[in-house]
PDB file of C-alpha atoms in Angstrom:
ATOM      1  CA  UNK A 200      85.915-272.506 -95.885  1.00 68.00           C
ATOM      2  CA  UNK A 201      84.500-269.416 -97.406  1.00 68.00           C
ATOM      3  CA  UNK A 202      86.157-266.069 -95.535  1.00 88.00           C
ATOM      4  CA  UNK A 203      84.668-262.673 -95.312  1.00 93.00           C
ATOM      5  CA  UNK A 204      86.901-260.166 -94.106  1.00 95.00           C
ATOM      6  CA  UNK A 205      86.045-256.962 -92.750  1.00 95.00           C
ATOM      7  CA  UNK A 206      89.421-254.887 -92.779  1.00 89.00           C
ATOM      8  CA  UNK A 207      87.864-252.712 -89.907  1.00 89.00           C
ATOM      9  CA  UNK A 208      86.730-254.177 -86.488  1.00 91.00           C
ATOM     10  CA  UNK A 209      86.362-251.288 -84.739  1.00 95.00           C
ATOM     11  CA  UNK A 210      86.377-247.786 -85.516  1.00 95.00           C
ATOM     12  CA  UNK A 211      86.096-244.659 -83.957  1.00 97.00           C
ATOM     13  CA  UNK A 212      85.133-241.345 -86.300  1.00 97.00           C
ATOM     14  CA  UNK A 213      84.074-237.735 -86.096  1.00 97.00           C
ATOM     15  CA  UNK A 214      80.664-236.113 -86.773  1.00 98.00           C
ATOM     16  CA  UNK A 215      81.120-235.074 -90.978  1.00 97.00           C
ATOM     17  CA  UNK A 216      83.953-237.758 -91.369  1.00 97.00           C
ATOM     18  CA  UNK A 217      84.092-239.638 -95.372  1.00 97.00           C
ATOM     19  CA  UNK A 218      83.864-243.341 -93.782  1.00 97.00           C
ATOM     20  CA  UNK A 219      84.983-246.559 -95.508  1.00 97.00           C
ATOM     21  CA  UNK A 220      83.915-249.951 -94.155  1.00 97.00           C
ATOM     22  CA  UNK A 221      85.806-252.877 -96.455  1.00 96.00           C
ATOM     23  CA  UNK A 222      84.985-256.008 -97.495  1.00 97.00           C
ATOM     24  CA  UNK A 223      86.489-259.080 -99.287  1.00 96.00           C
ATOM     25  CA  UNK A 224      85.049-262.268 -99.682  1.00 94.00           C
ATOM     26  CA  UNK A 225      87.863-265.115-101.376  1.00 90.00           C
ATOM     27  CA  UNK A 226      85.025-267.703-103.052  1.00 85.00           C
ATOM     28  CA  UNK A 227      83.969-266.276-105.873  1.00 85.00           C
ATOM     29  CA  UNK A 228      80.584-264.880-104.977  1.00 87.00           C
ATOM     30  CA  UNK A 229      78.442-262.850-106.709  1.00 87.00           C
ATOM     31  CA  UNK A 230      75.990-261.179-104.121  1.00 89.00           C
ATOM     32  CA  UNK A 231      77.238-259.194-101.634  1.00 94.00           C
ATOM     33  CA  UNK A 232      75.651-257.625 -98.695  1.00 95.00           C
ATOM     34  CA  UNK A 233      75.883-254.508 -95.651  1.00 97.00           C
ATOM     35  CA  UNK A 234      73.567-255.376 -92.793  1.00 96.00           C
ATOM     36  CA  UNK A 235      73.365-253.203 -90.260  1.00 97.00           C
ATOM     37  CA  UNK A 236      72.850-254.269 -86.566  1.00 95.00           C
ATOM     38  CA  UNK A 237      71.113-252.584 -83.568  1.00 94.00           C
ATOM     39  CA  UNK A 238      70.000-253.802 -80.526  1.00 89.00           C
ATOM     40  CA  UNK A 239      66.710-254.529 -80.529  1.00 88.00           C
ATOM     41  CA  UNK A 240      66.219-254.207 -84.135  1.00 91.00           C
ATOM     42  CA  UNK A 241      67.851-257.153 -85.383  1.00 90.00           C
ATOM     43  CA  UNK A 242      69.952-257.017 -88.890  1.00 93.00           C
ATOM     44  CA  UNK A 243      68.724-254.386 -91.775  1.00 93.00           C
ATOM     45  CA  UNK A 244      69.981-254.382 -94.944  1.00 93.00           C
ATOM     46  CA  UNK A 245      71.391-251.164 -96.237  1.00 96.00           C
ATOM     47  CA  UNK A 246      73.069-251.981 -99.746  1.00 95.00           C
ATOM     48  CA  UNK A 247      73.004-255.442-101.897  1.00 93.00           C
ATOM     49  CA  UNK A 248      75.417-256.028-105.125  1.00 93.00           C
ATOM     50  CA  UNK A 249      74.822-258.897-107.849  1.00 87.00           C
ATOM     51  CA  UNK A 250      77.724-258.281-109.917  1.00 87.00           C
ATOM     52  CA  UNK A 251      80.691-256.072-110.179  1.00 90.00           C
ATOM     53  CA  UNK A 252      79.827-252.267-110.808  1.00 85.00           C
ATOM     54  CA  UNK A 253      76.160-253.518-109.528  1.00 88.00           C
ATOM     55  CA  UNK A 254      74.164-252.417-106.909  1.00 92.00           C
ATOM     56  CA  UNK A 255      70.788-252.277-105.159  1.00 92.00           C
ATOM     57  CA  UNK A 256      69.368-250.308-101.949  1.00 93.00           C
ATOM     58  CA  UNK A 257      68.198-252.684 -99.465  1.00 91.00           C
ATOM     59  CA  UNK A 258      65.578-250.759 -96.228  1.00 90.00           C
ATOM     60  CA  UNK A 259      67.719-248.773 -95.039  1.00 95.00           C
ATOM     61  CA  UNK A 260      70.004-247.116 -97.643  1.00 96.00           C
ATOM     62  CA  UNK A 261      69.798-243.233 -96.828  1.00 96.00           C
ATOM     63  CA  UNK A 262      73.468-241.862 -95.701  1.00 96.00           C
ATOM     64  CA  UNK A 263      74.836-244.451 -97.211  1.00 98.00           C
ATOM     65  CA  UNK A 264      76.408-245.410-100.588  1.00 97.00           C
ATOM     66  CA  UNK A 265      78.800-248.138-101.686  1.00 97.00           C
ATOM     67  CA  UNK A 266      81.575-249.529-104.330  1.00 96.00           C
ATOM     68  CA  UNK A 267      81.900-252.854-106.104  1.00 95.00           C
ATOM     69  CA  UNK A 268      84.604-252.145-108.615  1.00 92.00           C
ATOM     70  CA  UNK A 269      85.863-255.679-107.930  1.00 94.00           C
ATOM     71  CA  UNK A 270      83.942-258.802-107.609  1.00 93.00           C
ATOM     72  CA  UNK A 271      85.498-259.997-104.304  1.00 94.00           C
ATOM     73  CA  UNK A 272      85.582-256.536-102.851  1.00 96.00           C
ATOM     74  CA  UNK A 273      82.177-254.289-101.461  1.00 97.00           C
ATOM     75  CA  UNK A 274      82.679-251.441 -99.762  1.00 97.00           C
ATOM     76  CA  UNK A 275      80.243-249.418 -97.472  1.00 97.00           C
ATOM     77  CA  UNK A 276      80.759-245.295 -97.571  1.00 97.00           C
ATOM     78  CA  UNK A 277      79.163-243.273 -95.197  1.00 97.00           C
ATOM     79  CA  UNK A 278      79.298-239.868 -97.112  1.00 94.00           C
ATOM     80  CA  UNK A 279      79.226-237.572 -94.177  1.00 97.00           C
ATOM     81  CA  UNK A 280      78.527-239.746 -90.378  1.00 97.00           C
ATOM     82  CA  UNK A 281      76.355-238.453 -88.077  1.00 97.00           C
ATOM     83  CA  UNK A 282      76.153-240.248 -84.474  1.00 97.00           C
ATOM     84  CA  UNK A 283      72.910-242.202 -85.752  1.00 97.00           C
ATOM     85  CA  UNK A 284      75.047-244.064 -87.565  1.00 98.00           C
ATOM     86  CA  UNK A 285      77.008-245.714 -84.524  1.00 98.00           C
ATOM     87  CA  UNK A 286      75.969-249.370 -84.995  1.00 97.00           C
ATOM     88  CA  UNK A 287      77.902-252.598 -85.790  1.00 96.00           C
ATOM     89  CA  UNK A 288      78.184-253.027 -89.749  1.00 97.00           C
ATOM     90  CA  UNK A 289      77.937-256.913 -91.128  1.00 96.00           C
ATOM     91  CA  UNK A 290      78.905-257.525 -94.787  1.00 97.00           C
ATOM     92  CA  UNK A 291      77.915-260.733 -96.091  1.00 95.00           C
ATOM     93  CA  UNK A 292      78.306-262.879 -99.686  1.00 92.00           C
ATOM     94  CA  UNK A 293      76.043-265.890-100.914  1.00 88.00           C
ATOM     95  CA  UNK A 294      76.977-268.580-103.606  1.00 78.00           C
ATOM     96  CA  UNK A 295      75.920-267.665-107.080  1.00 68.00           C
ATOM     97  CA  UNK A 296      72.375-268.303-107.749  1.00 59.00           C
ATOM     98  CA  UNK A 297      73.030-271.300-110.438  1.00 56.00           C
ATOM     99  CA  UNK A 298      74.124-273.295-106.908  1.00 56.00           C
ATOM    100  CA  UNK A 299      71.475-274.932-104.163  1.00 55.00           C
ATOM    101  CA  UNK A 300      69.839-271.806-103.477  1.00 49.00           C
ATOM    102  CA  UNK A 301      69.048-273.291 -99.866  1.00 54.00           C
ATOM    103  CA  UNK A 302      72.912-272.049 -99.539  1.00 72.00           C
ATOM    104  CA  UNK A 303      73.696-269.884 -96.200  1.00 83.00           C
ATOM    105  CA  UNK A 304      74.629-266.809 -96.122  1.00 89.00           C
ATOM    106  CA  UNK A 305      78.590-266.449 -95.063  1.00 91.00           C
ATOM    107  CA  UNK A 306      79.087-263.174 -92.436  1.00 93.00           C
ATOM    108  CA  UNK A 307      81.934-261.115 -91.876  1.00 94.00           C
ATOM    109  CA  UNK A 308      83.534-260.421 -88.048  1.00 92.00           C
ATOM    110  CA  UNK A 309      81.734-257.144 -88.398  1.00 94.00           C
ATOM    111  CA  UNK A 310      82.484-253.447 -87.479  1.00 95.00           C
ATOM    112  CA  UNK A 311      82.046-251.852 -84.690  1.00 95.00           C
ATOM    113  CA  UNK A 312      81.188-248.187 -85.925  1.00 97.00           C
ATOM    114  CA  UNK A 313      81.330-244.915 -83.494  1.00 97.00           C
ATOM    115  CA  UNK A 314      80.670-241.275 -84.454  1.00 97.00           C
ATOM    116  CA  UNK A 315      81.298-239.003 -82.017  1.00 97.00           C
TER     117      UNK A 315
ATOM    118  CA  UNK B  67      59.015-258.363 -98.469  1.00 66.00           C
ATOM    119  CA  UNK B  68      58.839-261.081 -96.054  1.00 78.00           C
ATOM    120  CA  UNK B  69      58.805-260.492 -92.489  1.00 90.00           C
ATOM    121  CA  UNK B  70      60.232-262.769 -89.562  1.00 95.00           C
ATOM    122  CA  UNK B  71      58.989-262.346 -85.956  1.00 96.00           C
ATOM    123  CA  UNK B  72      61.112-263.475 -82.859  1.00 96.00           C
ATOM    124  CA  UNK B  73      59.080-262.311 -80.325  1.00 96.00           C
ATOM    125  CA  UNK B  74      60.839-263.588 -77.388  1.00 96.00           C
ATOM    126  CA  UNK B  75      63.712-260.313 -77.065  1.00 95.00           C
ATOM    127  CA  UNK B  76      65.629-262.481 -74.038  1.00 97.00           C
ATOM    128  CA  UNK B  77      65.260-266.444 -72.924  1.00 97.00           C
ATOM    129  CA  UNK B  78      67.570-268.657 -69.942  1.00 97.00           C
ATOM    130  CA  UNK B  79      67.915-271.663 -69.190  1.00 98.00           C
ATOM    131  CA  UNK B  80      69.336-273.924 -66.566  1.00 98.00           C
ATOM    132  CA  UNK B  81      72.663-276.001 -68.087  1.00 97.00           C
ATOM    133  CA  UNK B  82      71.668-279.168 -69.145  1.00 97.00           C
ATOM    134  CA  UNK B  83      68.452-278.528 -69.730  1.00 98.00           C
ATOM    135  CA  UNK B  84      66.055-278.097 -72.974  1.00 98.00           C
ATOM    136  CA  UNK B  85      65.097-274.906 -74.088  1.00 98.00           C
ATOM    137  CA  UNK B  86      62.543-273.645 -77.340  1.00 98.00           C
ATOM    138  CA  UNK B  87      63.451-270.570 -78.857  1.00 98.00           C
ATOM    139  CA  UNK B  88      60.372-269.009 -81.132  1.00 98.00           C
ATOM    140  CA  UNK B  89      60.197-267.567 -84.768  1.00 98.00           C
ATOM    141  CA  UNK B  90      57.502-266.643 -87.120  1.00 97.00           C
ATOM    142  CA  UNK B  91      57.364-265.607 -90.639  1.00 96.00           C
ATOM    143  CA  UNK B  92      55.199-263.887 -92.911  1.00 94.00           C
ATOM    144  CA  UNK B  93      54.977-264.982 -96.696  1.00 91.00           C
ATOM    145  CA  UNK B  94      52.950-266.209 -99.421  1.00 89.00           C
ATOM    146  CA  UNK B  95      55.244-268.014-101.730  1.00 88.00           C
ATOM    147  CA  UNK B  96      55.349-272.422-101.220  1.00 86.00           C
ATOM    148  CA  UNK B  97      59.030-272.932-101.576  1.00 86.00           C
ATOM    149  CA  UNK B  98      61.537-271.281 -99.329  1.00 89.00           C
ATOM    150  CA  UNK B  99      64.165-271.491 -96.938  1.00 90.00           C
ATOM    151  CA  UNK B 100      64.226-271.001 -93.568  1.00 94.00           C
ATOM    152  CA  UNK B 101      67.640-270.899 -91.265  1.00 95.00           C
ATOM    153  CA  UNK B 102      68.570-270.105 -87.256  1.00 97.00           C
ATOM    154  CA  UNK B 103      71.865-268.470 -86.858  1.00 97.00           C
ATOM    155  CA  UNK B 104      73.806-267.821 -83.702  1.00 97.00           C
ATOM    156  CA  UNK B 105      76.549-265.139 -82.843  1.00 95.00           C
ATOM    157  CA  UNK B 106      78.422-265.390 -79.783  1.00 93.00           C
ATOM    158  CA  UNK B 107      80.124-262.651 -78.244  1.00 88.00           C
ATOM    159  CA  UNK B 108      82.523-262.571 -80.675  1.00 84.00           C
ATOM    160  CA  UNK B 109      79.779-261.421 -82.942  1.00 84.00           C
ATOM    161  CA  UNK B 110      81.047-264.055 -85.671  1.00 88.00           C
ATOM    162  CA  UNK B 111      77.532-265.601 -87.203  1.00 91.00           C
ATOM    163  CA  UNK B 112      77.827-269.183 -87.001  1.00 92.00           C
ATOM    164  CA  UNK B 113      74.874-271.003 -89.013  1.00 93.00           C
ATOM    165  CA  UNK B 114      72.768-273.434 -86.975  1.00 96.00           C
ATOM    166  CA  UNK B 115      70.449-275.235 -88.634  1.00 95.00           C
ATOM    167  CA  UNK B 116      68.433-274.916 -91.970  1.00 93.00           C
ATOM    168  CA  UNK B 117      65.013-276.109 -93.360  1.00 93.00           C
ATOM    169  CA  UNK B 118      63.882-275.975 -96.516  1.00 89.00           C
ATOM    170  CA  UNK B 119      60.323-275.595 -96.524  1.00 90.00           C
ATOM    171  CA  UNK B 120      58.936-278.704 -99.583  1.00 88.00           C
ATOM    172  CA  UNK B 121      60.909-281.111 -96.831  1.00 87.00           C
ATOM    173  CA  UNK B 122      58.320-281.778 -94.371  1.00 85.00           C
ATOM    174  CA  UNK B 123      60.862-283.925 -91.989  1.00 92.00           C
ATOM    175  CA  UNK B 124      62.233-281.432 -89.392  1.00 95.00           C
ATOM    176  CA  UNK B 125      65.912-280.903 -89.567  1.00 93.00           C
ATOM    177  CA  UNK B 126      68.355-281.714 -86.951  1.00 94.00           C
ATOM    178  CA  UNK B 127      72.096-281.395 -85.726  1.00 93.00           C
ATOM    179  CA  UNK B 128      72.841-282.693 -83.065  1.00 95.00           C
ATOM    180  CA  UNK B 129      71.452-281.392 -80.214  1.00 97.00           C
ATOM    181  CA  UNK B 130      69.911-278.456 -82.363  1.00 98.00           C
ATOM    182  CA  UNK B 131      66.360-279.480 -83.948  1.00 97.00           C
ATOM    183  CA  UNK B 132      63.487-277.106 -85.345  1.00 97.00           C
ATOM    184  CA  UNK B 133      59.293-277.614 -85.395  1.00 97.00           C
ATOM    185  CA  UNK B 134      58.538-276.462 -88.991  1.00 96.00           C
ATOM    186  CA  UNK B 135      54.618-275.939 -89.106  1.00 96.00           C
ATOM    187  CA  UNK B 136      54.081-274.449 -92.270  1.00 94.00           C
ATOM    188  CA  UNK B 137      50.673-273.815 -92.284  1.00 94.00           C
ATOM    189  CA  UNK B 138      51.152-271.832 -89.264  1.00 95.00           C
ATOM    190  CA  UNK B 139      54.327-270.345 -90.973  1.00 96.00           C
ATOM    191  CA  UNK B 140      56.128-270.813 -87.310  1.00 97.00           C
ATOM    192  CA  UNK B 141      59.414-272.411 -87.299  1.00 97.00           C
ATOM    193  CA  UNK B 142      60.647-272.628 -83.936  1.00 98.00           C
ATOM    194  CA  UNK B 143      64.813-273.889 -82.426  1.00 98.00           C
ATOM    195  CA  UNK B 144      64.876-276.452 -79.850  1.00 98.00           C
ATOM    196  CA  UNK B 145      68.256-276.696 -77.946  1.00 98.00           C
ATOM    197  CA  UNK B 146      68.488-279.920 -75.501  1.00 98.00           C
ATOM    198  CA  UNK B 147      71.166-280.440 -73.050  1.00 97.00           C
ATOM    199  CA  UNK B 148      72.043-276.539 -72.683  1.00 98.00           C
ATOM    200  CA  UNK B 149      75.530-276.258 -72.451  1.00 97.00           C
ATOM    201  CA  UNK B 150      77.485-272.487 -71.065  1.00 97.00           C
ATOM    202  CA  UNK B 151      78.452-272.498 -75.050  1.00 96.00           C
ATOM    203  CA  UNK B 152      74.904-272.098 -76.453  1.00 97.00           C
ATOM    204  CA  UNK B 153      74.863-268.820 -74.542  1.00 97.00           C
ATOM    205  CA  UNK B 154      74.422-266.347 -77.572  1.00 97.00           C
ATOM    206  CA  UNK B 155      72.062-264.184 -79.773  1.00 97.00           C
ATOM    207  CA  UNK B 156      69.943-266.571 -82.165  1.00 98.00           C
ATOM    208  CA  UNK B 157      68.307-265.345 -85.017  1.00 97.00           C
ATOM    209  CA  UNK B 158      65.792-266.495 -87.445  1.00 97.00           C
ATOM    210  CA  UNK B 159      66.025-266.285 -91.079  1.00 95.00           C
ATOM    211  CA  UNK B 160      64.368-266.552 -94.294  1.00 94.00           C
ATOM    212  CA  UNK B 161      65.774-266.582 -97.681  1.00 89.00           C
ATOM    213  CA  UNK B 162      63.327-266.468-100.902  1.00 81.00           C
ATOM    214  CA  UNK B 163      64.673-267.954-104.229  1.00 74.00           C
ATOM    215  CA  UNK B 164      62.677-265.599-105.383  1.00 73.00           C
ATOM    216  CA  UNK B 165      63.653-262.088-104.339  1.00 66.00           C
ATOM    217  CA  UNK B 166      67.243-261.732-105.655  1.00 62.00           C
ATOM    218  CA  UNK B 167      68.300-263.744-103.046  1.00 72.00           C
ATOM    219  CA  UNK B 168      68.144-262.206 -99.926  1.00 80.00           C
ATOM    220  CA  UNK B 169      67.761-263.166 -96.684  1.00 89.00           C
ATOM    221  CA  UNK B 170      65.532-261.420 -94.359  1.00 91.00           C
ATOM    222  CA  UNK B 171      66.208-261.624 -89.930  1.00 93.00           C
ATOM    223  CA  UNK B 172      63.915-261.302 -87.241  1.00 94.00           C
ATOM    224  CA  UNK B 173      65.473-259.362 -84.102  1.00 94.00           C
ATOM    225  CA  UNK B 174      67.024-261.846 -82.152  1.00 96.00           C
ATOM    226  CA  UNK B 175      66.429-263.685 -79.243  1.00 97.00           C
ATOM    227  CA  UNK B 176      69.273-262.919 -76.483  1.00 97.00           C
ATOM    228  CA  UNK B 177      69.689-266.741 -74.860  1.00 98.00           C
ATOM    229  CA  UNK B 178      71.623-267.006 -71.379  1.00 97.00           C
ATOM    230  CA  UNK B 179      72.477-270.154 -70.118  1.00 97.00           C
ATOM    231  CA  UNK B 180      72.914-270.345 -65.896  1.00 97.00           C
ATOM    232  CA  UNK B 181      75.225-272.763 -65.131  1.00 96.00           C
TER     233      UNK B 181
END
């Protein structure tokens, strides 16, 4: 079974804090994901990676950056969190493209952000 | 990009019964994908069912099937014989093969199941 494993599940930081959310997928994928998740609002995608050193903004990528210097690790970064940034945090990974492409999508546990 | 509507934000259902859970899409490509995901409480998102949208037979698992009209670009969950388990937050997804391979959610629909 293919495991995503968010180091963080629940996290508790101050207003200004350098935040890390981590993420390791073990089957080889390529594309990697952050979702964020509000009530209400459903899942939006802040950051998408294709390849190592690779990245694209997804809809919502403003106050937030992020790190792919290995394939099976993508990292989130909140530069400086602010309290609208208290949300759950899902990282994702897909198979490679070459496979079905009718493929799920495989979710991590997710984080449980708060800035206070 | 695509857009997926769930416009039912909360749904119940008695135990045992059968309940249909609502999505629409927006797109204008012929070949896609369309899933229903649940997460429980624990927040873990557990795949349900998936469609692919050149199959005109409806997909089913078990006790999980979907209506795929795609003219009307609705693809809507049907969950028979409720159980307390099924209590969760479905959504509905759709992935393009098209658009670097990402999936796009609708909102959720919040499903309680009264014993």
């Amino acid at each position: 079974d293919v495991k995503v494993t968010q180091s963080s599940r629940y996290l508790v930081k101050r207003t200004g804090e350098k935040v890390f959310l981590e993420c390791v997928q073990d089957m080889d994928h390529e594309n990697m994901f952050w979702y964020r998740q509000d009530p209400g609002l459903g899942l939006r995608l802040i950051y998408f990676s294709y390849d190592v050193k690779m990245k694209e903004k997804g809809d919502i990528p403003e106050g937030y950056s992020v790190s792919r210097e290995k394939k099976e690790r993508f990292s989130l970064i909140l530069e400086s969190a602010s309290t609208n940034q208290t949300s759950m945090y899902l990282c994702a990974s897909i198979p490679p493209t070459g496979e079905t492409s009718g493929n799920t999508i495989y979710f991590g546990e997710g984080s449980w952000l708060t800035v206070v | 990009a695509q857009t997926v509507t769930q416009s039912q934000p909360e749904m119940s259902v008695q135990e045992a019964e059968t309940v249909t859970l609502s999505c629409t899409y927006d797109t204008s490509e012929s070949d896609y994908y369309l899933f229903w995901y649940k997460q429980p409480p624990s927040r873990q998102m557990i795949l349900v069912i998936r469609q692919e949208a050149y199959k005109q037979q409806n997909a089913t698992e078990n006790r999980f099937s979907v209506n795929f009209q795609k003219a009307a670009k609705s693809f809507s969950l049907k969950i028979s014989d409720s159980q307390l388990g099924d209590a969760a937050m479905y959504f509905c997804a759709y992935r393009s093969p098209n658009t670097g391979n990402q999936f796009y959610f609708g909102t959720g629909t919040s499903l309680t199941v009264i014993p």
